[in-house]
Amino acid sequence: SEKLSQLDTKNTFFEAGKVDISLSDPVPFVPMSVLKKMKRDALIMLGDAFSRKRDNAVFPSSMDQKRSEAQNEEETFVSISGLSQLSFLSSLKDDFSLIIPSDLFLRNEGALKEKVLEIISSLKEDKKKIYILFPRIFRKRVFEGAKTLLSIFERYALDGIFVTGYDALSFLLENGVDRKRIFLSSDIYVMNDRAKEFFNSLSLFNSSVSVELNEGEITHMNNSNFLINVYGREILMQSACCLYRNNFGCEEKKEKDHDIFLTDRKNMVFPVIKECSSCVNLILNSRALNLFSDMNSLKEHGLSRHLISFTVENEDEMEKIMKDYFFALKEAPKRPQGAYTRGHFGRGVE
């Protein structure tokens, strides 16, 4: 009874209450592995029954209608962090859409800003879709910059805006931005169909798979119009304490930038990048996520919108990643060579 009552609380919402055991005579010996398997199977069956009951109780017709009406748009999104990455990607002829961070518009002045806008104009002529990644943290200094971003968005007829927080989302809604052109990044958690239905009720139909969901959890969701990150270093922390300013002085107006890395007790190296326009540091994972070997599974789950996120990669690394991605997408997925992680996709929340 004691062993059967012990449930793994990390992986289940259920708790053992009363446990009744009926034993034959003589009492048989039951290996612990059999007891554990029996508990796992029972919890899976209970969870499935609970999910079916909940699905029947909550929005029984609206989600079914969304599932049947929604059409997955095949699209590859590529986000960048710097001007050199933008310049490199502008030379590629592959079919992808670009996500440009607000820092590239707001931090750069004069010739650098004109270079960014010149590249955007050229890409638009080539029928490339361009999106803006809005500031992550809306401080007072960011508010005026956000207005500048909206003017650029309208002037250059850009295709959409990605938001990572509710401050930015509220700003866009208050300023009347077309909701079909607003994209919710994975920072705005959509963990289940009920959450997705809520955003759909606000006419926000473009959302992202939470990085904390595993493959099994994703298979039970309505994945229409979902965007999933298939490559990139996940952001582990956003910090208002600027390591660059503390070590080298403020670099917002400097031409030469330093590189900062944090090293943990296991000698794992975590890059730190800065977004000077909002004075925020982003601490990145030591290993990049790579789901290229899971492309067939993603397709089966209805996930046809993919995000490749470049942060600290140089041109050679970017070229290799883009080649590997399109090979996995069009030819055959294969296990990536290198020190990568599959993130929570293979294990879920721990």
mmCIF file of C-alpha atoms in Angstrom:
data_model
loop_
_atom_site.group_PDB
_atom_site.id
_atom_site.type_symbol
_atom_site.label_atom_id
_atom_site.label_comp_id
_atom_site.label_asym_id
_atom_site.label_seq_id
_atom_site.Cartn_x
_atom_site.Cartn_y
_atom_site.Cartn_z
ATOM 1 C CA SER A 1 0.000 0.000 0.000
ATOM 2 C CA GLU A 2 2.830 2.417 0.864
ATOM 3 C CA LYS A 3 4.653 1.786 -2.431
ATOM 4 C CA LEU A 4 1.485 2.147 -4.497
ATOM 5 C CA SER A 5 0.692 5.458 -2.803
ATOM 6 C CA GLN A 6 4.012 6.983 -3.823
ATOM 7 C CA LEU A 7 3.400 8.947 -7.050
ATOM 8 C CA ASP A 8 5.888 11.009 -9.023
ATOM 9 C CA THR A 9 4.479 14.493 -8.359
ATOM 10 C CA LYS A 10 6.714 16.003 -11.056
ATOM 11 C CA ASN A 11 4.909 14.128 -13.813
ATOM 12 C CA THR A 12 1.325 13.877 -12.594
ATOM 13 C CA PHE A 13 -1.340 16.102 -11.081
ATOM 14 C CA PHE A 14 -2.920 13.177 -9.225
ATOM 15 C CA GLU A 15 -2.401 12.152 -5.619
ATOM 16 C CA ALA A 16 -3.029 8.742 -4.114
ATOM 17 C CA GLY A 17 -5.918 8.708 -1.653
ATOM 18 C CA LYS A 18 -7.160 5.403 -0.310
ATOM 19 C CA VAL A 19 -5.484 2.247 -1.661
ATOM 20 C CA ASP A 20 -7.327 -1.087 -1.243
ATOM 21 C CA ILE A 21 -5.412 -4.288 -1.992
ATOM 22 C CA SER A 22 -6.917 -7.771 -2.384
ATOM 23 C CA LEU A 23 -4.393 -10.610 -2.227
ATOM 24 C CA SER A 24 -4.828 -14.300 -2.980
ATOM 25 C CA ASP A 25 -3.639 -16.997 -0.635
ATOM 26 C CA PRO A 26 -0.778 -17.745 -0.711
ATOM 27 C CA VAL A 27 0.426 -14.167 -1.116
ATOM 28 C CA PRO A 28 2.339 -13.830 -4.426
ATOM 29 C CA PHE A 29 5.635 -11.987 -4.795
ATOM 30 C CA VAL A 30 5.269 -8.930 -7.061
ATOM 31 C CA PRO A 31 8.504 -7.265 -8.334
ATOM 32 C CA MET A 32 8.825 -3.531 -7.780
ATOM 33 C CA SER A 33 9.192 -2.970 -11.561
ATOM 34 C CA VAL A 34 5.725 -4.492 -12.093
ATOM 35 C CA LEU A 35 4.206 -2.203 -9.456
ATOM 36 C CA LYS A 36 5.810 0.874 -11.053
ATOM 37 C CA LYS A 37 4.580 -0.095 -14.517
ATOM 38 C CA MET A 38 1.099 -0.722 -13.164
ATOM 39 C CA LYS A 39 1.063 2.761 -11.587
ATOM 40 C CA ARG A 40 2.298 4.402 -14.808
ATOM 41 C CA ASP A 41 -0.311 2.635 -16.938
ATOM 42 C CA ALA A 42 -3.088 3.516 -14.501
ATOM 43 C CA LEU A 43 -2.072 7.185 -14.428
ATOM 44 C CA ILE A 44 -1.974 7.338 -18.238
ATOM 45 C CA MET A 45 -5.445 5.810 -18.485
ATOM 46 C CA LEU A 46 -6.757 8.167 -15.792
ATOM 47 C CA GLY A 47 -5.197 11.190 -17.492
ATOM 48 C CA ASP A 48 -6.687 10.254 -20.875
ATOM 49 C CA ALA A 49 -10.127 9.777 -19.324
ATOM 50 C CA PHE A 50 -9.845 13.119 -17.531
ATOM 51 C CA SER A 51 -8.773 14.880 -20.748
ATOM 52 C CA ARG A 52 -11.713 13.457 -22.692
ATOM 53 C CA LYS A 53 -14.121 14.520 -19.975
ATOM 54 C CA ARG A 54 -12.603 18.028 -19.819
ATOM 55 C CA ASP A 55 -12.639 18.445 -23.605
ATOM 56 C CA ASN A 56 -16.314 17.541 -23.672
ATOM 57 C CA ALA A 57 -17.059 20.067 -20.932
ATOM 58 C CA VAL A 58 -15.112 23.050 -22.285
ATOM 59 C CA PHE A 59 -15.982 24.770 -25.603
ATOM 60 C CA PRO A 60 -17.258 21.533 -27.201
ATOM 61 C CA SER A 61 -17.996 23.080 -30.595
ATOM 62 C CA SER A 62 -15.717 26.128 -30.948
ATOM 63 C CA MET A 63 -12.425 24.228 -30.865
ATOM 64 C CA ASP A 64 -13.723 21.538 -33.235
ATOM 65 C CA GLN A 65 -14.658 24.315 -35.632
ATOM 66 C CA LYS A 66 -11.194 25.871 -35.321
ATOM 67 C CA ARG A 67 -9.592 22.485 -35.967
ATOM 68 C CA SER A 68 -11.592 21.936 -39.161
ATOM 69 C CA GLU A 69 -11.393 25.483 -40.508
ATOM 70 C CA ALA A 70 -7.746 26.279 -39.709
ATOM 71 C CA GLN A 71 -5.254 25.848 -42.500
ATOM 72 C CA ASN A 72 -1.593 25.528 -41.604
ATOM 73 C CA GLU A 73 0.551 27.992 -43.511
ATOM 74 C CA GLU A 74 3.954 26.600 -44.374
ATOM 75 C CA GLU A 75 6.511 29.234 -43.479
ATOM 76 C CA THR A 76 10.077 29.428 -42.212
ATOM 77 C CA PHE A 77 10.936 32.340 -39.923
ATOM 78 C CA VAL A 78 14.516 33.411 -39.234
ATOM 79 C CA SER A 79 15.290 35.837 -36.428
ATOM 80 C CA ILE A 80 18.590 37.695 -36.054
ATOM 81 C CA SER A 81 20.345 39.869 -33.490
ATOM 82 C CA GLY A 82 22.798 41.985 -35.497
ATOM 83 C CA LEU A 83 23.416 43.890 -38.724
ATOM 84 C CA SER A 84 26.051 41.447 -40.017
ATOM 85 C CA GLN A 85 23.552 38.583 -39.710
ATOM 86 C CA LEU A 86 20.935 40.621 -41.550
ATOM 87 C CA SER A 87 23.406 41.395 -44.342
ATOM 88 C CA PHE A 88 24.358 37.737 -44.699
ATOM 89 C CA LEU A 89 20.771 36.464 -44.805
ATOM 90 C CA SER A 90 19.810 39.116 -47.359
ATOM 91 C CA SER A 91 22.203 37.420 -49.789
ATOM 92 C CA LEU A 92 20.503 34.019 -49.542
ATOM 93 C CA LYS A 93 17.869 32.944 -52.046
ATOM 94 C CA ASP A 94 16.108 30.445 -49.790
ATOM 95 C CA ASP A 95 12.420 30.853 -49.023
ATOM 96 C CA PHE A 96 12.127 32.298 -45.510
ATOM 97 C CA SER A 97 10.730 35.271 -43.613
ATOM 98 C CA LEU A 98 12.932 37.562 -41.518
ATOM 99 C CA ILE A 99 12.349 38.734 -37.947
ATOM 100 C CA ILE A 100 14.367 41.870 -37.145
ATOM 101 C CA PRO A 101 14.785 42.947 -33.505
ATOM 102 C CA SER A 102 13.725 46.439 -32.458
ATOM 103 C CA ASP A 103 17.262 47.122 -31.234
ATOM 104 C CA LEU A 104 18.481 47.188 -34.816
ATOM 105 C CA PHE A 105 16.130 50.082 -35.583
ATOM 106 C CA LEU A 106 16.342 51.993 -32.326
ATOM 107 C CA ARG A 107 20.006 51.665 -31.387
ATOM 108 C CA ASN A 108 21.498 52.358 -34.779
ATOM 109 C CA GLU A 109 21.658 55.928 -36.014
ATOM 110 C CA GLY A 110 22.717 57.624 -39.222
ATOM 111 C CA ALA A 111 24.430 55.435 -41.810
ATOM 112 C CA LEU A 112 23.859 52.196 -39.870
ATOM 113 C CA LYS A 113 20.120 52.760 -39.610
ATOM 114 C CA GLU A 114 19.932 53.724 -43.284
ATOM 115 C CA LYS A 115 21.763 50.479 -44.115
ATOM 116 C CA VAL A 116 19.147 48.470 -42.231
ATOM 117 C CA LEU A 117 16.280 50.240 -43.988
ATOM 118 C CA GLU A 118 18.038 49.856 -47.353
ATOM 119 C CA ILE A 119 18.321 46.093 -46.860
ATOM 120 C CA ILE A 120 14.673 45.908 -45.848
ATOM 121 C CA SER A 121 13.589 47.802 -48.950
ATOM 122 C CA SER A 122 15.624 45.441 -51.119
ATOM 123 C CA LEU A 123 14.158 42.365 -49.424
ATOM 124 C CA LYS A 124 10.633 43.687 -49.855
ATOM 125 C CA GLU A 125 11.298 44.109 -53.564
ATOM 126 C CA ASP A 126 12.309 40.445 -53.601
ATOM 127 C CA LYS A 127 8.936 39.571 -52.003
ATOM 128 C CA LYS A 128 10.501 38.589 -48.682
ATOM 129 C CA LYS A 129 8.268 38.894 -45.625
ATOM 130 C CA ILE A 130 9.701 41.094 -42.875
ATOM 131 C CA TYR A 131 8.624 41.130 -39.237
ATOM 132 C CA ILE A 132 9.652 43.318 -36.294
ATOM 133 C CA LEU A 133 10.424 41.824 -32.895
ATOM 134 C CA PHE A 134 9.086 44.391 -30.427
ATOM 135 C CA PRO A 135 11.026 45.349 -27.252
ATOM 136 C CA ARG A 136 10.909 42.701 -24.550
ATOM 137 C CA ILE A 137 10.548 45.021 -21.564
ATOM 138 C CA PHE A 138 8.484 48.204 -21.835
ATOM 139 C CA ARG A 139 10.258 50.793 -19.731
ATOM 140 C CA LYS A 140 9.539 54.490 -20.046
ATOM 141 C CA ARG A 141 12.473 54.944 -22.437
ATOM 142 C CA VAL A 142 11.067 52.243 -24.704
ATOM 143 C CA PHE A 143 7.653 53.847 -25.164
ATOM 144 C CA GLU A 144 8.809 56.530 -27.617
ATOM 145 C CA GLY A 145 10.898 53.967 -29.452
ATOM 146 C CA ALA A 146 7.821 51.798 -29.848
ATOM 147 C CA LYS A 147 6.089 54.650 -31.646
ATOM 148 C CA THR A 148 9.079 54.878 -34.001
ATOM 149 C CA LEU A 149 8.781 51.150 -34.692
ATOM 150 C CA LEU A 150 5.116 51.524 -35.599
ATOM 151 C CA SER A 151 5.929 54.295 -38.062
ATOM 152 C CA ILE A 152 8.598 52.099 -39.704
ATOM 153 C CA PHE A 153 6.151 49.187 -39.723
ATOM 154 C CA GLU A 154 3.580 51.233 -41.616
ATOM 155 C CA ARG A 155 5.991 53.158 -43.859
ATOM 156 C CA TYR A 156 7.692 50.030 -45.199
ATOM 157 C CA ALA A 157 4.514 47.911 -45.227
ATOM 158 C CA LEU A 158 6.079 45.201 -43.092
ATOM 159 C CA ASP A 159 4.217 41.958 -42.659
ATOM 160 C CA GLY A 160 3.832 41.581 -38.919
ATOM 161 C CA ILE A 161 5.056 42.187 -35.388
ATOM 162 C CA PHE A 162 6.294 39.621 -32.871
ATOM 163 C CA VAL A 163 5.668 40.325 -29.193
ATOM 164 C CA THR A 164 7.282 38.684 -26.174
ATOM 165 C CA GLY A 165 5.253 40.263 -23.369
ATOM 166 C CA TYR A 166 1.866 41.625 -22.436
ATOM 167 C CA ASP A 167 3.094 45.235 -22.250
ATOM 168 C CA ALA A 168 4.023 45.158 -25.922
ATOM 169 C CA LEU A 169 0.819 43.308 -26.806
ATOM 170 C CA SER A 170 -1.299 45.907 -24.992
ATOM 171 C CA PHE A 171 0.572 48.729 -26.757
ATOM 172 C CA LEU A 172 -0.155 47.222 -30.183
ATOM 173 C CA LEU A 173 -3.826 46.608 -29.432
ATOM 174 C CA GLU A 174 -4.284 50.148 -28.092
ATOM 175 C CA ASN A 175 -2.720 51.529 -31.275
ATOM 176 C CA GLY A 176 -5.036 49.570 -33.539
ATOM 177 C CA VAL A 177 -2.520 47.239 -35.166
ATOM 178 C CA ASP A 178 -4.227 44.572 -37.284
ATOM 179 C CA ARG A 179 -4.490 41.589 -34.946
ATOM 180 C CA LYS A 180 -3.911 39.134 -37.769
ATOM 181 C CA ARG A 181 -0.434 40.640 -38.129
ATOM 182 C CA ILE A 182 0.458 40.192 -34.450
ATOM 183 C CA PHE A 183 2.484 37.094 -33.567
ATOM 184 C CA LEU A 184 2.836 35.797 -30.009
ATOM 185 C CA SER A 185 6.316 34.450 -29.350
ATOM 186 C CA SER A 186 6.945 31.449 -27.104
ATOM 187 C CA ASP A 187 7.537 33.891 -24.218
ATOM 188 C CA ILE A 188 3.744 34.306 -24.070
ATOM 189 C CA TYR A 189 2.826 30.846 -22.872
ATOM 190 C CA VAL A 190 0.126 28.938 -24.717
ATOM 191 C CA MET A 191 0.245 25.634 -22.879
ATOM 192 C CA ASN A 192 -3.039 24.046 -24.001
ATOM 193 C CA ASP A 193 -6.063 24.351 -26.274
ATOM 194 C CA ARG A 194 -7.970 26.365 -23.703
ATOM 195 C CA ALA A 195 -5.273 29.060 -23.656
ATOM 196 C CA LYS A 196 -5.168 29.088 -27.435
ATOM 197 C CA GLU A 197 -8.939 29.438 -27.587
ATOM 198 C CA PHE A 198 -8.686 32.473 -25.313
ATOM 199 C CA PHE A 199 -6.249 34.235 -27.643
ATOM 200 C CA ASN A 200 -8.341 33.211 -30.650
ATOM 201 C CA SER A 201 -11.337 34.883 -28.996
ATOM 202 C CA LEU A 202 -9.274 38.102 -29.104
ATOM 203 C CA SER A 203 -8.626 37.532 -32.834
ATOM 204 C CA LEU A 204 -5.002 36.662 -32.070
ATOM 205 C CA PHE A 205 -4.503 33.553 -34.186
ATOM 206 C CA ASN A 206 -0.696 33.455 -34.493
ATOM 207 C CA SER A 207 0.910 31.929 -31.425
ATOM 208 C CA SER A 208 3.948 29.797 -30.606
ATOM 209 C CA VAL A 209 4.518 26.421 -29.011
ATOM 210 C CA SER A 210 5.737 26.830 -25.449
ATOM 211 C CA VAL A 211 9.332 25.675 -25.040
ATOM 212 C CA GLU A 212 8.244 23.755 -21.924
ATOM 213 C CA LEU A 213 5.918 21.362 -23.762
ATOM 214 C CA ASN A 214 7.162 17.921 -24.734
ATOM 215 C CA GLU A 215 6.229 16.024 -27.863
ATOM 216 C CA GLY A 216 3.524 13.986 -26.157
ATOM 217 C CA GLU A 217 1.812 17.110 -24.835
ATOM 218 C CA ILE A 218 2.064 18.811 -28.234
ATOM 219 C CA THR A 219 0.304 15.896 -29.960
ATOM 220 C CA HIS A 220 -2.834 16.523 -27.865
ATOM 221 C CA MET A 221 -3.096 20.174 -28.923
ATOM 222 C CA ASN A 222 -4.631 21.996 -31.858
ATOM 223 C CA ASN A 223 -1.420 23.038 -33.635
ATOM 224 C CA SER A 224 -2.959 25.072 -36.447
ATOM 225 C CA ASN A 225 -1.023 28.306 -37.055
ATOM 226 C CA PHE A 226 1.390 27.407 -34.272
ATOM 227 C CA LEU A 227 5.030 28.456 -34.680
ATOM 228 C CA ILE A 228 7.703 26.194 -33.176
ATOM 229 C CA ASN A 229 11.352 26.997 -32.552
ATOM 230 C CA VAL A 230 13.493 24.367 -34.301
ATOM 231 C CA TYR A 231 16.903 25.979 -33.810
ATOM 232 C CA GLY A 232 18.464 28.540 -31.500
ATOM 233 C CA ARG A 233 19.794 29.288 -28.046
ATOM 234 C CA GLU A 234 16.883 29.692 -25.663
ATOM 235 C CA ILE A 235 16.830 32.774 -23.434
ATOM 236 C CA LEU A 236 17.333 31.605 -19.854
ATOM 237 C CA MET A 237 17.083 35.020 -18.216
ATOM 238 C CA GLN A 238 16.339 38.646 -19.026
ATOM 239 C CA SER A 239 18.275 41.031 -16.805
ATOM 240 C CA ALA A 240 17.940 44.768 -16.201
ATOM 241 C CA CYS A 241 21.436 44.671 -14.691
ATOM 242 C CA CYS A 242 23.797 45.383 -17.587
ATOM 243 C CA LEU A 243 27.000 43.347 -17.349
ATOM 244 C CA TYR A 244 28.502 45.335 -20.209
ATOM 245 C CA ARG A 245 28.000 48.666 -18.475
ATOM 246 C CA ASN A 246 29.361 47.289 -15.195
ATOM 247 C CA ASN A 247 32.518 45.938 -16.850
ATOM 248 C CA PHE A 248 33.234 48.253 -19.790
ATOM 249 C CA GLY A 249 30.899 51.219 -19.457
ATOM 250 C CA CYS A 250 27.757 51.765 -21.499
ATOM 251 C CA GLU A 251 28.237 50.553 -25.094
ATOM 252 C CA GLU A 252 25.006 51.886 -26.548
ATOM 253 C CA LYS A 253 26.811 54.502 -28.665
ATOM 254 C CA LYS A 254 30.103 52.641 -29.148
ATOM 255 C CA GLU A 255 31.146 51.146 -32.464
ATOM 256 C CA LYS A 256 33.249 48.390 -30.879
ATOM 257 C CA ASP A 257 31.342 45.842 -28.809
ATOM 258 C CA HIS A 258 32.701 43.362 -26.282
ATOM 259 C CA ASP A 259 31.615 39.765 -25.833
ATOM 260 C CA ILE A 260 30.569 38.496 -22.412
ATOM 261 C CA PHE A 261 30.073 34.890 -21.349
ATOM 262 C CA LEU A 262 29.107 33.324 -18.018
ATOM 263 C CA THR A 263 30.656 30.005 -16.958
ATOM 264 C CA ASP A 264 29.013 27.700 -14.445
ATOM 265 C CA ARG A 265 30.544 25.125 -12.082
ATOM 266 C CA LYS A 266 30.488 22.509 -14.867
ATOM 267 C CA ASN A 267 32.379 24.860 -17.209
ATOM 268 C CA MET A 268 29.337 25.296 -19.415
ATOM 269 C CA VAL A 269 29.512 28.642 -21.231
ATOM 270 C CA PHE A 270 26.437 30.903 -21.453
ATOM 271 C CA PRO A 271 26.621 33.852 -23.889
ATOM 272 C CA VAL A 272 25.221 37.212 -22.777
ATOM 273 C CA ILE A 273 23.884 39.544 -25.463
ATOM 274 C CA LYS A 274 22.508 43.039 -24.979
ATOM 275 C CA GLU A 275 19.570 45.012 -26.285
ATOM 276 C CA CYS A 276 20.789 48.553 -25.657
ATOM 277 C CA SER A 277 17.666 50.369 -26.825
ATOM 278 C CA SER A 278 15.799 48.927 -23.832
ATOM 279 C CA CYS A 279 18.905 48.411 -21.644
ATOM 280 C CA VAL A 280 18.367 44.666 -21.198
ATOM 281 C CA ASN A 281 20.807 41.752 -21.097
ATOM 282 C CA LEU A 282 19.778 38.314 -22.359
ATOM 283 C CA ILE A 283 21.530 35.263 -20.907
ATOM 284 C CA LEU A 284 21.420 32.428 -23.445
ATOM 285 C CA ASN A 285 21.596 28.676 -23.049
ATOM 286 C CA SER A 286 25.025 27.087 -23.369
ATOM 287 C CA ARG A 287 23.720 24.796 -26.113
ATOM 288 C CA ALA A 288 21.474 25.586 -29.032
ATOM 289 C CA LEU A 289 18.179 23.799 -29.495
ATOM 290 C CA ASN A 290 18.110 21.678 -32.660
ATOM 291 C CA LEU A 291 14.999 19.763 -33.760
ATOM 292 C CA PHE A 292 16.037 19.119 -37.370
ATOM 293 C CA SER A 293 15.979 15.350 -36.760
ATOM 294 C CA ASP A 294 12.338 15.658 -35.654
ATOM 295 C CA MET A 295 11.033 17.294 -38.837
ATOM 296 C CA ASN A 296 8.867 14.328 -39.806
ATOM 297 C CA SER A 297 7.295 14.247 -36.347
ATOM 298 C CA LEU A 298 6.614 17.984 -36.448
ATOM 299 C CA LYS A 299 4.890 17.573 -39.799
ATOM 300 C CA GLU A 300 2.739 14.751 -38.436
ATOM 301 C CA HIS A 301 1.708 16.990 -35.540
ATOM 302 C CA GLY A 302 0.626 19.737 -37.948
ATOM 303 C CA LEU A 303 3.564 22.045 -37.133
ATOM 304 C CA SER A 304 4.611 23.572 -40.438
ATOM 305 C CA ARG A 305 5.715 27.014 -39.223
ATOM 306 C CA HIS A 306 9.295 26.888 -38.017
ATOM 307 C CA LEU A 307 11.565 29.418 -36.312
ATOM 308 C CA ILE A 308 15.339 29.531 -36.646
ATOM 309 C CA SER A 309 16.812 31.940 -34.110
ATOM 310 C CA PHE A 310 20.312 33.318 -34.659
ATOM 311 C CA THR A 311 21.996 35.118 -31.766
ATOM 312 C CA VAL A 312 25.782 34.655 -31.506
ATOM 313 C CA GLU A 313 26.330 32.602 -34.694
ATOM 314 C CA ASN A 314 28.831 33.831 -37.300
ATOM 315 C CA GLU A 315 28.260 33.620 -41.058
ATOM 316 C CA ASP A 316 29.834 30.164 -41.448
ATOM 317 C CA GLU A 317 27.681 28.769 -38.660
ATOM 318 C CA MET A 318 24.577 30.395 -40.093
ATOM 319 C CA GLU A 319 25.252 29.010 -43.550
ATOM 320 C CA LYS A 320 25.635 25.484 -42.165
ATOM 321 C CA ILE A 321 22.458 25.735 -40.077
ATOM 322 C CA MET A 322 20.409 27.006 -43.019
ATOM 323 C CA LYS A 323 21.687 24.195 -45.268
ATOM 324 C CA ASP A 324 21.002 21.556 -42.604
ATOM 325 C CA TYR A 325 17.504 22.919 -42.014
ATOM 326 C CA PHE A 326 16.380 22.967 -45.639
ATOM 327 C CA PHE A 327 17.936 19.539 -46.213
ATOM 328 C CA ALA A 328 15.954 18.158 -43.243
ATOM 329 C CA LEU A 329 12.815 19.956 -44.431
ATOM 330 C CA LYS A 330 12.938 18.877 -48.076
ATOM 331 C CA GLU A 331 15.059 15.743 -48.134
ATOM 332 C CA ALA A 332 15.448 13.620 -45.010
ATOM 333 C CA PRO A 333 15.906 14.494 -41.326
ATOM 334 C CA LYS A 334 19.158 13.314 -39.817
ATOM 335 C CA ARG A 335 20.745 13.562 -36.417
ATOM 336 C CA PRO A 336 22.617 16.889 -36.208
ATOM 337 C CA GLN A 337 26.342 16.789 -35.618
ATOM 338 C CA GLY A 338 27.502 18.927 -32.714
ATOM 339 C CA ALA A 339 26.686 19.818 -29.119
ATOM 340 C CA TYR A 340 22.955 20.511 -29.375
ATOM 341 C CA THR A 341 19.949 19.966 -27.153
ATOM 342 C CA ARG A 342 16.350 18.965 -27.892
ATOM 343 C CA GLY A 343 15.228 21.086 -24.941
ATOM 344 C CA HIS A 344 11.916 20.099 -23.370
ATOM 345 C CA PHE A 345 10.694 18.521 -26.607
ATOM 346 C CA GLY A 346 11.913 15.112 -25.457
ATOM 347 C CA ARG A 347 11.279 15.437 -21.732
ATOM 348 C CA GLY A 348 8.794 18.187 -20.889
ATOM 349 C CA VAL A 349 8.675 20.289 -17.728
ATOM 350 C CA GLU A 350 10.872 18.997 -14.916
#
